[in-house]
Structure formats: C-alpha cells, structure tokens
Amino acid sequence: MPDILLSVRHLTHCFRLSKKQVLRAVDDVSFNINRGEIFGLVGESGSGKSTIARCVMNILRPAQGEIFFNGVNICSAAERRANRRMLQTQRQIIFQDSASSLNQRMTAADIIAEPMKINHITPPRGSCRAEAEFQLHYVGMDASYLDKYPPELSGGMRQRVAIARALSMEPELLVADEPVASLDVSIQAQIINLFKHLQEEHGFTFLFIAHDLSVVRYLCDRAAVLYHGKIVETAPTQELFSDPRHPYTKALLSAIPIPDPRRERSRPLLQFDGTGVQGAGRLEEVSAGHLVWKEAGT
Ligand SMILES: Nc1ncnc2c1ncn2[C@@H]1O[C@H](COP(=O)(O)OP(=O)(O)O)[C@@H](O)[C@H]1O
Ligand SMILES: [Mg+2]
C-alpha cells in the first residue's frame, strides 16, 4: 500500500470574472501524492496549475472537492484549526519568481529565519543565524551570502534562498510552482538537481509544477497532464513519455525541444485543438481507448 501524503479529490475551483461570467479554472481534479515521491503537474499556461497549488496551500478555498494532507481534510475549517501548526510547517511553497516573492529589504539570513520566528520555533542549531547558515549550506551556498540582499543575488541564488527558507520548516511536502521557469537553462539544471538530491537523500515529497515536459521527464516519478483545468492523463513519467495515451499529451510531447538539429527540423509540429491532434499524421486507435500517433507516410 502506498503511503499517501497528499490526496486531492474532485477539486473544482471557479473564478467569477463578471456578474454573468464564471471561469472554471480547475475542474474535477483528483490525484494522490505518495510520501517521498516527486509528482509532476504539467500543462500549458492558464491550464489551472497554480490554482491547484494555491488550493493545496489553503491560499484559495476550493468551490468543490476535498484535499487531504497527512490525513487532515484541509478544506474543513475545524480540522485546519486543530492542525494549524502541522499545516503551517509541513507544507511549503516555492514560487516561480523568487525576485518578487522574497522581501527585497531583508538579508538572506533574515529571509531564511523568518518562518521560524513567525511560528515561534526554537532554532535547532542554537540561533536563527546558525540555522540560516545550515540551510544555505544545504542548498549549496556558503556563509558569505548570509548578509546579502535579494537584489545582490543572481536569479539562481535567489531561488536557492527561497528553497532554504522553505526547508527551514523541515516540511514534508514542497509545492514548487514552476520554480525554474524564469532561470537560465544552465541554472535550471542546477536547481533541478538540487530537488532530485532533496528527494533522494532527504526524502522530501514534491508537487512539482511545470509547463516544460523535459524537466518533468528527468525529475518526476509520476505526472499528471492538465488541459483546460482537467487532468487528461496520470501515469508514471516513464510511461507517459514512452506511451502517451491522450492526444493532448502527444501534442505536448511533440513540443519538447530535441537537441539534435537534424531531428529538430524534421520533427512534426502538432497542435491540439481540444478534440485531436493536428499535424502531419493521424491518430490511430490500436486497441480500445489506446491511440497511437502515426506520422504522415507511415
Ligand atoms: N484571481 C483570478 N481571477 C480570475 N481568473 C483567474 C485568477 N487566477 C487565475 N485565473 C484564471 O484561471 C485560469 C488558470 O490559471 P492558473 O491556475 O494561474 O494557470 P497556470 O498556473 O496553469 O498558468 C487562467 O485562465 C487564469 O486566467
Ligand atoms: Mg501558474
């Protein structure tokens, strides 16, 4: 039996755009995340990824559905109250844009120690500064960065500080909402490797949100593909890539950049129109519900 840390059940969230218009940003979404795994949530911009993350973090209140974290129904006010401390420490979120999510007027040391102060946690290593130094080391930075302000740091370093801050609570679950999308490619790889290390060596669990499938392929154990607020496919990552079931997953896969320039040029570009894949080829159903993409001429 897998040990489920987060269970999202039939989650729906709507935004009221005007008196008459309601946008169903998340529509009947269900998935489980097992303890110790990296679960990917992938979909294009506007597909509802951040809305799900915000519901999981209790930043937004879902219109319908339930979310269980560590067995606690976080959509119930009474259960939230009874488990306030656990919920505040055991779930942490890392945003895409650490430049705007970090207080520009605080040093790295103060930024990292702030959640401990807010939650009245006695620093396990004696002082807040010692704790901040420990966490900085943990994410690959040395003590010389303790007194630096966010504008003095590179994008990758800022993101490491944001991660160190999240880790200071020793959370079980890290929700990472497109944490590398605004970084240079070489820096992206470093941060992704850091996440992998945190999972493999320290057993953290991740809800990892991305619009980039190649990152998901490398990092995630399982992933769900989101399209217009609905999950169209959930599978172990290997399977998702070797045997994508849903036409939209196939369309997403076709958009992965392929490093070899010759292959890149001959690669068919597919577009998903909501019903099937458009491009040089056709979808064939080889068995019930199992679609295979056949390129033109095959
Ligand atoms: N506060 C809001 N008010 C109205 N619409 C919103 C709000 N936040 C997000 N949306 C809309 O909900 C949909 C999903 O948004 P979001 O969850 O941010 O998607 P993603 O993170 O996948 O890019 C989008 O169409 C977006 O425009
Ligand atoms: Mg988003």
PDB file of C-alpha atoms in Angstrom, residues 29 48 54 82 86 115 119 126 137 180 182 189 244 254 259:
ATOM      1  CA  VAL A  29      -9.224  17.207 -10.495  1.00  0.00           C
ATOM      2  CA  GLY A  48      -5.013  25.724 -13.787  1.00  0.00           C
ATOM      3  CA  ARG A  54      -2.957  27.626  -4.160  1.00  0.00           C
ATOM      4  CA  ALA A  82      -6.965  21.633  15.096  1.00  0.00           C
ATOM      5  CA  MET A  86       1.379  20.953  11.370  1.00  0.00           C
ATOM      6  CA  PRO A 115       9.254  31.375   9.127  1.00  0.00           C
ATOM      7  CA  ASN A 119       5.977  30.036  14.018  1.00  0.00           C
ATOM      8  CA  GLY A 126      21.158  27.398  18.604  1.00  0.00           C
ATOM      9  CA  HIS A 137      24.835  25.131   3.003  1.00  0.00           C
ATOM     10  CA  VAL A 180      12.870  27.171 -12.683  1.00  0.00           C
ATOM     11  CA  SER A 182      12.429  32.172 -15.095  1.00  0.00           C
ATOM     12  CA  ALA A 189      19.666  22.209 -14.324  1.00  0.00           C
ATOM     13  CA  PRO A 244       1.325   8.682 -24.043  1.00  0.00           C
ATOM     14  CA  SER A 254       5.798  16.936 -29.768  1.00  0.00           C
ATOM     15  CA  PRO A 259      18.742  18.876 -29.182  1.00  0.00           C
TER      16      PRO A 259
END
